[in-house]
XYZ file of C-alpha atoms in Angstrom:
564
model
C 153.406 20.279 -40.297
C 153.104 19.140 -36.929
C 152.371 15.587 -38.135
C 154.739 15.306 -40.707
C 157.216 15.711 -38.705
C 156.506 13.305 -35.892
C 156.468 10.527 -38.767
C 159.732 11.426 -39.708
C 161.060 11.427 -36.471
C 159.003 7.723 -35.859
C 160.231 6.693 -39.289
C 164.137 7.973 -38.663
C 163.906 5.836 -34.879
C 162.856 2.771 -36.670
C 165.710 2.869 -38.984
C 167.967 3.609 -36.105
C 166.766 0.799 -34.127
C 166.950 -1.658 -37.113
C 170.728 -0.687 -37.245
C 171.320 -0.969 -33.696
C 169.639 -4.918 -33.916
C 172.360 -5.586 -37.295
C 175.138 -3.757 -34.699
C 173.946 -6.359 -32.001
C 174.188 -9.270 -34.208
C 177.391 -8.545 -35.106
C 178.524 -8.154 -31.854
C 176.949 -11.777 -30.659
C 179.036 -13.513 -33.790
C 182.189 -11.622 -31.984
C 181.288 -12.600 -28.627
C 179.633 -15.434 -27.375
C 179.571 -14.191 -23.955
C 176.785 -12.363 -24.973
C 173.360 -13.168 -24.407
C 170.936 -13.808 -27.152
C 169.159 -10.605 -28.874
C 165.980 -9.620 -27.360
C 164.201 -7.383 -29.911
C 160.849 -7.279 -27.563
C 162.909 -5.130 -25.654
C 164.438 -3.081 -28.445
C 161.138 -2.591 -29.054
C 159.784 -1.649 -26.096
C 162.957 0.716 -25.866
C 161.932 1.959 -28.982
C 158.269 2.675 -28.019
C 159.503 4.354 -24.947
C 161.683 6.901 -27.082
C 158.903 7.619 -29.430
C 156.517 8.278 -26.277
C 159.086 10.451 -24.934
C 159.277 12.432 -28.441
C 155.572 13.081 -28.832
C 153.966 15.929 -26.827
C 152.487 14.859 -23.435
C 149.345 17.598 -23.026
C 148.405 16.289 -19.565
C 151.473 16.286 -17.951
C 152.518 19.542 -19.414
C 149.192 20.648 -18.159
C 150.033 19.490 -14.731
C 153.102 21.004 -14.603
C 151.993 24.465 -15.498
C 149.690 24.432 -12.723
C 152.352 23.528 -9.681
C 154.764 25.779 -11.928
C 151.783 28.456 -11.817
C 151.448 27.740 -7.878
C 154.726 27.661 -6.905
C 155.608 31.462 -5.821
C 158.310 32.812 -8.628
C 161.876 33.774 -6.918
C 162.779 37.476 -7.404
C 164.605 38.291 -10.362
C 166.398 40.999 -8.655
C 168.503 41.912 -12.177
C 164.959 42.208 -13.951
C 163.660 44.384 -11.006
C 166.639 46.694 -10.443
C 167.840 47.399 -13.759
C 164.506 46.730 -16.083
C 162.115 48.463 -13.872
C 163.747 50.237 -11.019
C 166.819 52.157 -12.715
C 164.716 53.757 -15.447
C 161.916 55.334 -13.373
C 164.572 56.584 -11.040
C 167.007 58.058 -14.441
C 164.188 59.418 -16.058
C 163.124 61.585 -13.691
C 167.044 62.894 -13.288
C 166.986 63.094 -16.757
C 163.928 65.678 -16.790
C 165.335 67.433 -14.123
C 168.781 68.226 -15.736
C 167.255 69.042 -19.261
C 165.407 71.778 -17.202
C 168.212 72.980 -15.693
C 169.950 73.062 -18.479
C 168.129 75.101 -20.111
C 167.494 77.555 -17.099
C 171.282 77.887 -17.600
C 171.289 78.824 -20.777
C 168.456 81.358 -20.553
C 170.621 82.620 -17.457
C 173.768 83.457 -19.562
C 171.250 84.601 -22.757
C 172.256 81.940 -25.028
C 168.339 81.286 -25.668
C 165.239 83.053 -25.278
C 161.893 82.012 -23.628
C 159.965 81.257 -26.184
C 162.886 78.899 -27.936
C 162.601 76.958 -24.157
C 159.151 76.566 -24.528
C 159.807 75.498 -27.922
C 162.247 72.772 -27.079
C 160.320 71.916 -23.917
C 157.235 70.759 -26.324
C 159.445 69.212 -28.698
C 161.094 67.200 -26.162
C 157.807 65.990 -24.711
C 156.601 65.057 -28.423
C 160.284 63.118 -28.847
C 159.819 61.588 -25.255
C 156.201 60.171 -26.565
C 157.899 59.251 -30.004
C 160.750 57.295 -28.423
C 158.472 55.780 -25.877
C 156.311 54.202 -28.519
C 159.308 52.827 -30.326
C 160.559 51.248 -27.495
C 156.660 49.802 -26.795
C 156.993 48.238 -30.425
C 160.632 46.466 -29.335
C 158.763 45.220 -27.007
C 160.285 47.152 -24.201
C 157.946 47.689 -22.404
C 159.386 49.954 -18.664
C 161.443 52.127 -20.894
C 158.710 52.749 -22.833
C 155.943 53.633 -20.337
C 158.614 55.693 -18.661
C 159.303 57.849 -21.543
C 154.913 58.219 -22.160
C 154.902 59.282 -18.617
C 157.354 61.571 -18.352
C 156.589 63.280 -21.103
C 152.707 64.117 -20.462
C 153.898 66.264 -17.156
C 156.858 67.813 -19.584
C 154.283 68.816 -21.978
C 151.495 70.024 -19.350
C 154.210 71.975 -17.330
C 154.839 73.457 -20.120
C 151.526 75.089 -21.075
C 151.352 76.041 -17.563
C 154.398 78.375 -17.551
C 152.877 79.583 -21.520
C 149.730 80.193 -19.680
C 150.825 81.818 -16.070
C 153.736 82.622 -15.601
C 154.740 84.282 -19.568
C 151.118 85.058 -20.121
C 152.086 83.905 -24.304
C 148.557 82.210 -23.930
C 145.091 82.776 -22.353
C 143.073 80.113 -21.010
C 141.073 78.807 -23.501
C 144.057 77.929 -25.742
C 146.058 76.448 -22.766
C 143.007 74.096 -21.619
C 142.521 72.800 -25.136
C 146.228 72.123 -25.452
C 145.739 70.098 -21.681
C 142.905 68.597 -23.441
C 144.863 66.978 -26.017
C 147.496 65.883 -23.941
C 145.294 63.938 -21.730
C 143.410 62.367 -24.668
C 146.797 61.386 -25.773
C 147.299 59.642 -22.658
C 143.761 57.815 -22.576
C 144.487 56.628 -25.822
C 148.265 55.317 -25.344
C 146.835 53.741 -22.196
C 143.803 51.592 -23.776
C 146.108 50.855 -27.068
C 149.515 48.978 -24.845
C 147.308 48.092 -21.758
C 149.945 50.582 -19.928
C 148.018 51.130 -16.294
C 151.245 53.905 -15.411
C 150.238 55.727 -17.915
C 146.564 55.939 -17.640
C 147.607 56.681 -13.657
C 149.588 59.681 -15.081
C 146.965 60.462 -17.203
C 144.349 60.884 -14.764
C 146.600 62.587 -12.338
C 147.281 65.186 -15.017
C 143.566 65.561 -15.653
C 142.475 66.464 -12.250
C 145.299 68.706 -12.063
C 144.353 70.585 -15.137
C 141.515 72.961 -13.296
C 144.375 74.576 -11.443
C 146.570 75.044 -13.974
C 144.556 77.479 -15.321
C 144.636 81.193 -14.613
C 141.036 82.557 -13.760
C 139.602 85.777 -12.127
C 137.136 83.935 -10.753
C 136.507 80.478 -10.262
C 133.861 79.051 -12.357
C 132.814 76.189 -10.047
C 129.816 74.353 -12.701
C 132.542 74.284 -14.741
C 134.961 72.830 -12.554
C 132.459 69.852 -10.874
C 131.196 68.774 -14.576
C 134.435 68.622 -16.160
C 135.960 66.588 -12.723
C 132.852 64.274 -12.398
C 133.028 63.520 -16.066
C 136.732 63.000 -16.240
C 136.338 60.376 -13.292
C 133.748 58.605 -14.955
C 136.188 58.333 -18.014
C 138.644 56.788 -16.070
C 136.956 55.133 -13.930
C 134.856 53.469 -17.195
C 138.437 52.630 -18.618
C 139.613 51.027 -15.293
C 137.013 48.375 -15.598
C 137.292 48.115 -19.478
C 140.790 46.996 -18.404
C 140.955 45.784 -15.233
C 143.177 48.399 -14.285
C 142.972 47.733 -9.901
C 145.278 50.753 -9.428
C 143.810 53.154 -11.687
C 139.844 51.841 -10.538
C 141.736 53.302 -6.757
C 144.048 56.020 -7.485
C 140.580 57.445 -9.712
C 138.136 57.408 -6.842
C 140.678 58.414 -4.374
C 141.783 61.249 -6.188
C 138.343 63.005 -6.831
C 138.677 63.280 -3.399
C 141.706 65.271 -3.596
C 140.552 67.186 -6.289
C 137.393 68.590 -4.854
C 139.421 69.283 -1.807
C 141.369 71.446 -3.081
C 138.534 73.630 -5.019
C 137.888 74.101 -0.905
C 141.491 75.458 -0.060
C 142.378 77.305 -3.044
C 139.036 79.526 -2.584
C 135.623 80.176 -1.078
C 132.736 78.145 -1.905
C 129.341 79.549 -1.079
C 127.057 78.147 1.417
C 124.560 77.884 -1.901
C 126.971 75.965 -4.217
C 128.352 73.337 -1.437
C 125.673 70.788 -2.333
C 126.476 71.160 -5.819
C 130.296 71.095 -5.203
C 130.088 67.814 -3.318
C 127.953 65.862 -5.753
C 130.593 64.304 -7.185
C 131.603 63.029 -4.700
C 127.614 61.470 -3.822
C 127.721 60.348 -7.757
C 130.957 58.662 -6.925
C 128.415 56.247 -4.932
C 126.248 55.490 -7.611
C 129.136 54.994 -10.178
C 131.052 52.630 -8.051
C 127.415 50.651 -7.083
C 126.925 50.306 -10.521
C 130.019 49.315 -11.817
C 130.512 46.618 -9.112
C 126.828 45.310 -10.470
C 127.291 44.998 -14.203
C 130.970 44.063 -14.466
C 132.603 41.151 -13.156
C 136.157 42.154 -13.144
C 137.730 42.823 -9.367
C 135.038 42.410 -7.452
C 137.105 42.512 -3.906
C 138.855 45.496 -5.087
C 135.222 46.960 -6.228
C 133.830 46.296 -2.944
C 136.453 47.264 -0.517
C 136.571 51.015 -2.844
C 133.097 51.124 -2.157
C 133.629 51.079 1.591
C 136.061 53.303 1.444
C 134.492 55.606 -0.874
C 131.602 55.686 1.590
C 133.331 56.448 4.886
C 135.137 59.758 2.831
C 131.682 60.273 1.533
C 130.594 60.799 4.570
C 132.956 63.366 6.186
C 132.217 65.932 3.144
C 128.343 65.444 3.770
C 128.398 65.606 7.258
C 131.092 68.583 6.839
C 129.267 70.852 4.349
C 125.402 69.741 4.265
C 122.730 70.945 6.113
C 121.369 68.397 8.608
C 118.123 67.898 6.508
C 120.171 67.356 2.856
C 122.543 64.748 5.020
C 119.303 62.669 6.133
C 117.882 62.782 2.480
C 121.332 61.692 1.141
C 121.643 58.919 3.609
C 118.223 57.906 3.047
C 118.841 57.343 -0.628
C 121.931 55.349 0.244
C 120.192 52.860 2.356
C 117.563 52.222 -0.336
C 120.178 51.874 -2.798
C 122.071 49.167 -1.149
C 118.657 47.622 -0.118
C 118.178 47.338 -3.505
C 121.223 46.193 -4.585
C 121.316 43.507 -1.490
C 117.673 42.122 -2.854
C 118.872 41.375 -6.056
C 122.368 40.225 -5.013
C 121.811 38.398 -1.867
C 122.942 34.880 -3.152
C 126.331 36.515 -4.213
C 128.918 36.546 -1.442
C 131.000 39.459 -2.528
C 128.326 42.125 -3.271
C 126.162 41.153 -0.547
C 128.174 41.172 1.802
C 129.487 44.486 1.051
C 125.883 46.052 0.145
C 124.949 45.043 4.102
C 127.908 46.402 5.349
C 127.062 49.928 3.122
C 123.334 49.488 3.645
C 124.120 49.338 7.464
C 126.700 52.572 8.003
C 124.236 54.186 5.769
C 121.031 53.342 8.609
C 123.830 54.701 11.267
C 124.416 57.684 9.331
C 120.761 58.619 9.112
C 120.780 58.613 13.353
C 123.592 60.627 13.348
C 122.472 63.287 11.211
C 119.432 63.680 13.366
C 121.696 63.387 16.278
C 119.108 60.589 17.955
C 119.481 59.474 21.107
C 118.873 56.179 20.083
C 122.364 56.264 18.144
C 124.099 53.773 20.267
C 120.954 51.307 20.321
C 121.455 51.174 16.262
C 125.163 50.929 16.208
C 124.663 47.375 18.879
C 121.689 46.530 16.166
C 124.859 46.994 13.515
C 127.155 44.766 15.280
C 124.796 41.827 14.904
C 124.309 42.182 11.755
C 127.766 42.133 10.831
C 127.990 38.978 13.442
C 125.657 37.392 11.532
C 126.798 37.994 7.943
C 130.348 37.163 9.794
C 128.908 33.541 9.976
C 127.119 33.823 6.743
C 129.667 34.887 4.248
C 132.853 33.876 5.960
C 134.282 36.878 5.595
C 137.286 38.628 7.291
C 135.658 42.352 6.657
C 132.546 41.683 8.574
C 135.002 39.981 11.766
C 137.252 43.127 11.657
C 134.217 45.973 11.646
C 132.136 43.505 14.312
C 134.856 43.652 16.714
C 136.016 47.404 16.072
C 132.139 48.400 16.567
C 131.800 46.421 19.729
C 135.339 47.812 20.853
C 133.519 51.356 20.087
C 130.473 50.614 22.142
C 132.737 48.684 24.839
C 134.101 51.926 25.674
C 130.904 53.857 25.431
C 129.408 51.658 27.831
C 132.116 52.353 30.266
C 131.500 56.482 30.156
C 128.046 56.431 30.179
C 126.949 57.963 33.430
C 123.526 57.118 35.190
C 121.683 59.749 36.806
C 118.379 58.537 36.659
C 116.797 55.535 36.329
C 114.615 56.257 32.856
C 117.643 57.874 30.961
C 119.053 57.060 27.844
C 121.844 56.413 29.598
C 120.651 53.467 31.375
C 118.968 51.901 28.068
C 122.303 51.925 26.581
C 123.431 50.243 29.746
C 120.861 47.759 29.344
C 121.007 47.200 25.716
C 124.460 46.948 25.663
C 124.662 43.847 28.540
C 121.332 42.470 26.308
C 123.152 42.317 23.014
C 126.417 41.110 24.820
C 124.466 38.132 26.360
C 122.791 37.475 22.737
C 126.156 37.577 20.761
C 128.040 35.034 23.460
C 124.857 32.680 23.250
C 124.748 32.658 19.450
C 128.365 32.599 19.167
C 128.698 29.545 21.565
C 125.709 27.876 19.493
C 126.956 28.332 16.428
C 130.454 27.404 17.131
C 131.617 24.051 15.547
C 135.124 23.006 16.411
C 135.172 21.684 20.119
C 138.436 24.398 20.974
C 136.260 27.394 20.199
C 133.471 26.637 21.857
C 135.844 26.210 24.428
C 137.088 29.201 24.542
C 133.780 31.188 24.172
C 132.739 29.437 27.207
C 135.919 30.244 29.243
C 136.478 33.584 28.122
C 132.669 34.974 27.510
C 131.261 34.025 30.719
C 134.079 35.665 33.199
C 133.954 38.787 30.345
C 130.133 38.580 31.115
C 130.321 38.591 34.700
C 132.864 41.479 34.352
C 130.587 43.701 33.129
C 127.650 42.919 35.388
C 130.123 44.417 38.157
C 130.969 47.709 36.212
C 127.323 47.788 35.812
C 126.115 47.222 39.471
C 128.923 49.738 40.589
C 127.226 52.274 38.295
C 123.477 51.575 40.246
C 125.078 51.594 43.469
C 125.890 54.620 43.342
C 123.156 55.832 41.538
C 120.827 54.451 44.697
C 123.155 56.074 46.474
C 122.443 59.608 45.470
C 118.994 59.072 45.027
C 118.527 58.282 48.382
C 121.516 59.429 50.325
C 122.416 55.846 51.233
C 126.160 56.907 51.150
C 126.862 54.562 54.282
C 124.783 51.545 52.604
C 126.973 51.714 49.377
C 129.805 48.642 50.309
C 126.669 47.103 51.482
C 124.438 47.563 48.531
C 127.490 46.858 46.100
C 128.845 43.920 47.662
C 124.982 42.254 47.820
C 124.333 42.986 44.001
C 128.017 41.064 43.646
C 126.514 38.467 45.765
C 123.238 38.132 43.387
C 125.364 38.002 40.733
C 127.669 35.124 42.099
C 124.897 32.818 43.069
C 123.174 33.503 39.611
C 126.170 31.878 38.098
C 126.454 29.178 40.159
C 122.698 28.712 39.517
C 123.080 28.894 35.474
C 125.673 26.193 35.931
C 124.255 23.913 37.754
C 121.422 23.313 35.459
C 123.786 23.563 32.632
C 126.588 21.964 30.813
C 128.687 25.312 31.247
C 130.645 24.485 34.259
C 132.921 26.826 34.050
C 130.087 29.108 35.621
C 130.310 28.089 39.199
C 134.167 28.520 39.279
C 133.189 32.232 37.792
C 130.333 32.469 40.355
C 132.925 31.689 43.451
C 135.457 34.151 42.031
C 132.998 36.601 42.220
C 132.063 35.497 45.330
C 135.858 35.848 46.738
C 136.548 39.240 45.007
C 133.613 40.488 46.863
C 135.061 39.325 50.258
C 138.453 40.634 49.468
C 137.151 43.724 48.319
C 134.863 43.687 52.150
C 138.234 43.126 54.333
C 140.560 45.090 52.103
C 138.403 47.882 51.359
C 135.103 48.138 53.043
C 135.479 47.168 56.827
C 137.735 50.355 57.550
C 134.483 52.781 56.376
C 131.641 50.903 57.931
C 129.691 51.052 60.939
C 130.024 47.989 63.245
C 126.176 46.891 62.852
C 126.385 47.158 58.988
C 130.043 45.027 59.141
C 128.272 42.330 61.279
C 125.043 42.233 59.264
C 127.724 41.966 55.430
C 130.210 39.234 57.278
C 126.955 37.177 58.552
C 125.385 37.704 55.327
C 128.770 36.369 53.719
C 129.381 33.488 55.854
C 126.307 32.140 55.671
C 125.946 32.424 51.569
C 129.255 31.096 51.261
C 128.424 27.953 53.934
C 125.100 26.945 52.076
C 127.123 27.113 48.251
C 129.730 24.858 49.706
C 126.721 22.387 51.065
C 124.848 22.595 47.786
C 127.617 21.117 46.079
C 129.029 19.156 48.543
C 125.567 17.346 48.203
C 125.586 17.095 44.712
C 129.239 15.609 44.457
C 127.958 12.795 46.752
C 124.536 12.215 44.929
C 126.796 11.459 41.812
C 129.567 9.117 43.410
């Protein structure tokens, strides 16, 4: 059909043109101001309009793409009265149909059985309409209608089942049953995410909906754990992101509340959080054998770890926490063996792998916590570099934040503590990460910066450091009166070492560090110091001072004449 009728629109052009030549002819006979025909370019005018009249693939191609690109203005009529305005309306719309018939069971025009009655008949017209309008192609009004009447219809069982007592439990799950089947199956059939999400809320709602003496808690963690595997399965069948989320997040909420609502034996907590361990192993294998998401995959596994974590450390015993863990790490390890060429899942499987290792320490409660959390931070350095990616940046510089502050509260009250090798190792690991950093660091402004900021940030915490042995010599030896004296020489150590590192460096700005130190640590002397001390130590600290500061000066003093 297609060519057909491009020869009839080629053949209709050339009889066109051939009467707009005869046209032209007769206007050169009336008017000999004319110039002389020129059918080359009727011709080429001709070939032009035929070009223009056949399809152009590549440049509609083209312009897809920068249409695609270009970010679409807000259609603020589609969003406000497609979208917005029936959400909002049906909701009201529930609302007063309740009421309305609260009235009329207040002034005894109906009975409660006919408003259970018409309550399930609305929510079976609701689901009726709604797929009418999903055939017109209307698509909001349509998932509204689904949505609102799944609630409508589960609400309704509930007040059958607890508060009328018309139904026991059995009965009232089945009829739960089929209402969230319902919704699985309108979901997967119009590809409606909203009403999968209502679905699934509905489902992990359905445990307390009904009435029991007693709560049967195997039955409640199978039927939850299987329902999220449902969903979750359907999520990734789709490629629903919100419903992959609002799925793991809300098995969360769901075994919460079997927590609040009543008491769990000590016996049955393991049991009652293993959905939430499975949730793991679900979410590590989904993010392995489907492609689908993978950011969204790996940031929910993340997440789903770190919540992991507070119900195992909250309700295991120390020894099922370190098995747990332990299983964890191996998984990821796995997972990180087969996957390490593949940015995404590697990078996350280190990052999992790694809080996993830290988790281990902490449910041992090691002392040699705060060593592995540094060990962390370079690993998430490294992988920073590696993968490129923002996630390993952000936790890199929250964990070093973490053991920033650490550092700073440690308190040293003997020399072989654990105290002091967290001391250590954190000024070791500090001194690594600025020298791989400035290494590794390709554009000239960086590197820059590195330099300028690292080193001063270095020499910062050398002080807080030799503060902290100062006046931990101090009360081992009762050298209270030496202290200004023993701080300001470990400043002075520390100043010439700069000045040293730079001048057989390229990192210059070293010895301007090195003689800020240096006048800090007279300042601090005059301003500080000189009002506590004893006239021989004063005189021994400003000769000490004068002469350091005299022989620096002369050192470079040489070397600026050596090089003019």
């Amino acid at each position: 059909m297609m060519n057909k009728s491009l020869e009839e629109r080629v053949n209709y052009l050339e009889e066109r043109v051939k009467q707009l030549e005869q046209k032209l002819q007769v206007f050169e006979q009336s008017s000999h101001e004319q110039s002389p025909p020129q059918p080359l370019q009727v011709h080429q005018k001709m070939s032009e309009t035929v070009q223009s009249t056949v399809p152009q693939p590549e440049k509609k191609l083209i312009t897809k793409e920068k249409t695609a690109s270009q970010s679409k203005p807000i259609e603020w009529e589609v969003l406000i009265f497609q979208k917005i305005l029936p959400r909002v309306f049906i909701f009201i719309l529930i609302l007063g149909v309740l009421w309305g018939l609260k009235a009329a069971y207040d002034y005894g025009f109906i009975t409660v059985p006919v408003i259970l009655t018409l309550a399930i008949l609305l929510s079976i017209f609701m689901t009726l309409s709604g797929m009418l309008q999903m055939k017109k192609e209307r698509r909001v009004l349509g998932q509204v209608l689904i949505g609102g009447a799944i609630p409508i219809f589960m609400l309704t069982i509930f007040a059958m089942h607890q508060i009328y007592e018309m139904i026991n439990s059995t009965p009232a799950f089945l009829f739960n049953m089929i209402a969230i089947i319902a919704g699985i199956m309108l979901t997967t059939f119009y590809r409606s995410q909203s009403i999968g999400i209502i679905s699934l809320v509905a489902g992990f709602l359905v445990p307390y909906l009904i009435e029991s003496t007693e709560p049967n808690y195997y039955f409640f963690v199978t039927y939850e754990g299987l329902l999220y595997l449902l969903f979750l399965a359907l999520a990734l069948y789709l490629n629903f992101k919100w419903l992959y989320v609002t799925s793991t997040f809300f098995l969360h909420v769901a075994i919460l509340g079997i927590f609040i609502f009543s008491y769990v034996p000590d016996s049955l907590r393991l049991f009652i959080v293993l959905p939430i361990i499975m949730q793991q192993v679900a979410l590590f294998i989904g993010l392995l054998v489907t492609k689908v998401s993978l950011k969204t995959q790996a940031y929910t596994l993340l997440a789903s770890i770190l919540l992991s974590s507070i119900w195992i450390f909250a309700q295991l015993e120390q020894v099922e926490q370190a098995v747990i863990f332990i299983g964890l790490t191996v998984l990821y390890g796995i997972g990180y063996y087969f996957y390490q060429k593949d940015d995404t899942r590697a990078s996350i499987f280190v990052v999992n792998g790694s809080l996993s290792v830290l988790f281990i320490f902490f449910a041992w409660e090691s002392d040699l916590i705060f060593e592995v959390f540094l060990a962390i931070i370079i690993v998430y350095v490294f992988y920073a570099k590696k993968f490129k990616t923002i996630l390993h940046h952000i936790l890199a510089g929250f964990f070093y934040f973490l053991a920033f502050v650490s550092f700073n509260t440690f308190y040293l009250d003997a020399w072989f503590s654990f105290e002091m090798l967290h001391k250590i190792s954190f000024l070791l690991v500090t001194a690594f990460l600025l020298k791989y950093l400035i290494q590794s660091s390709v554009k000239k402004n960086y590197h820059s910066f590195l330099v300028n900021v690292g080193l001063p940030y270095f020499a910062l915490l050398l002080l807080f450091f030799t503060s902290d042995v100062t006046h931990l010599i101090s009360n081992t030896w009762s050298l209270y009166d030496y202290s200004p004296l023993i701080l300001s020489a470990f400043w002075v150590i520390i100043a010439i070492g700069y000045m040293f590192v730079s001048k057989f460096t390229s990192l210059t700005s070293g010895k301007f560090t090195g003689v800020a130190i240096l006048f800090f640590t007279v300042a601090k002397v005059i301003l500080v110091d000189i009002s506590f001390m004893d006239l021989t130590i004063r005189a021994i600290l400003f000769i000490g001072l004068g002469i350091i500061g005299l022989l620096i000066s002369r050192i470079y003093y040489k070397n600026s004449e050596k090089k003019e």
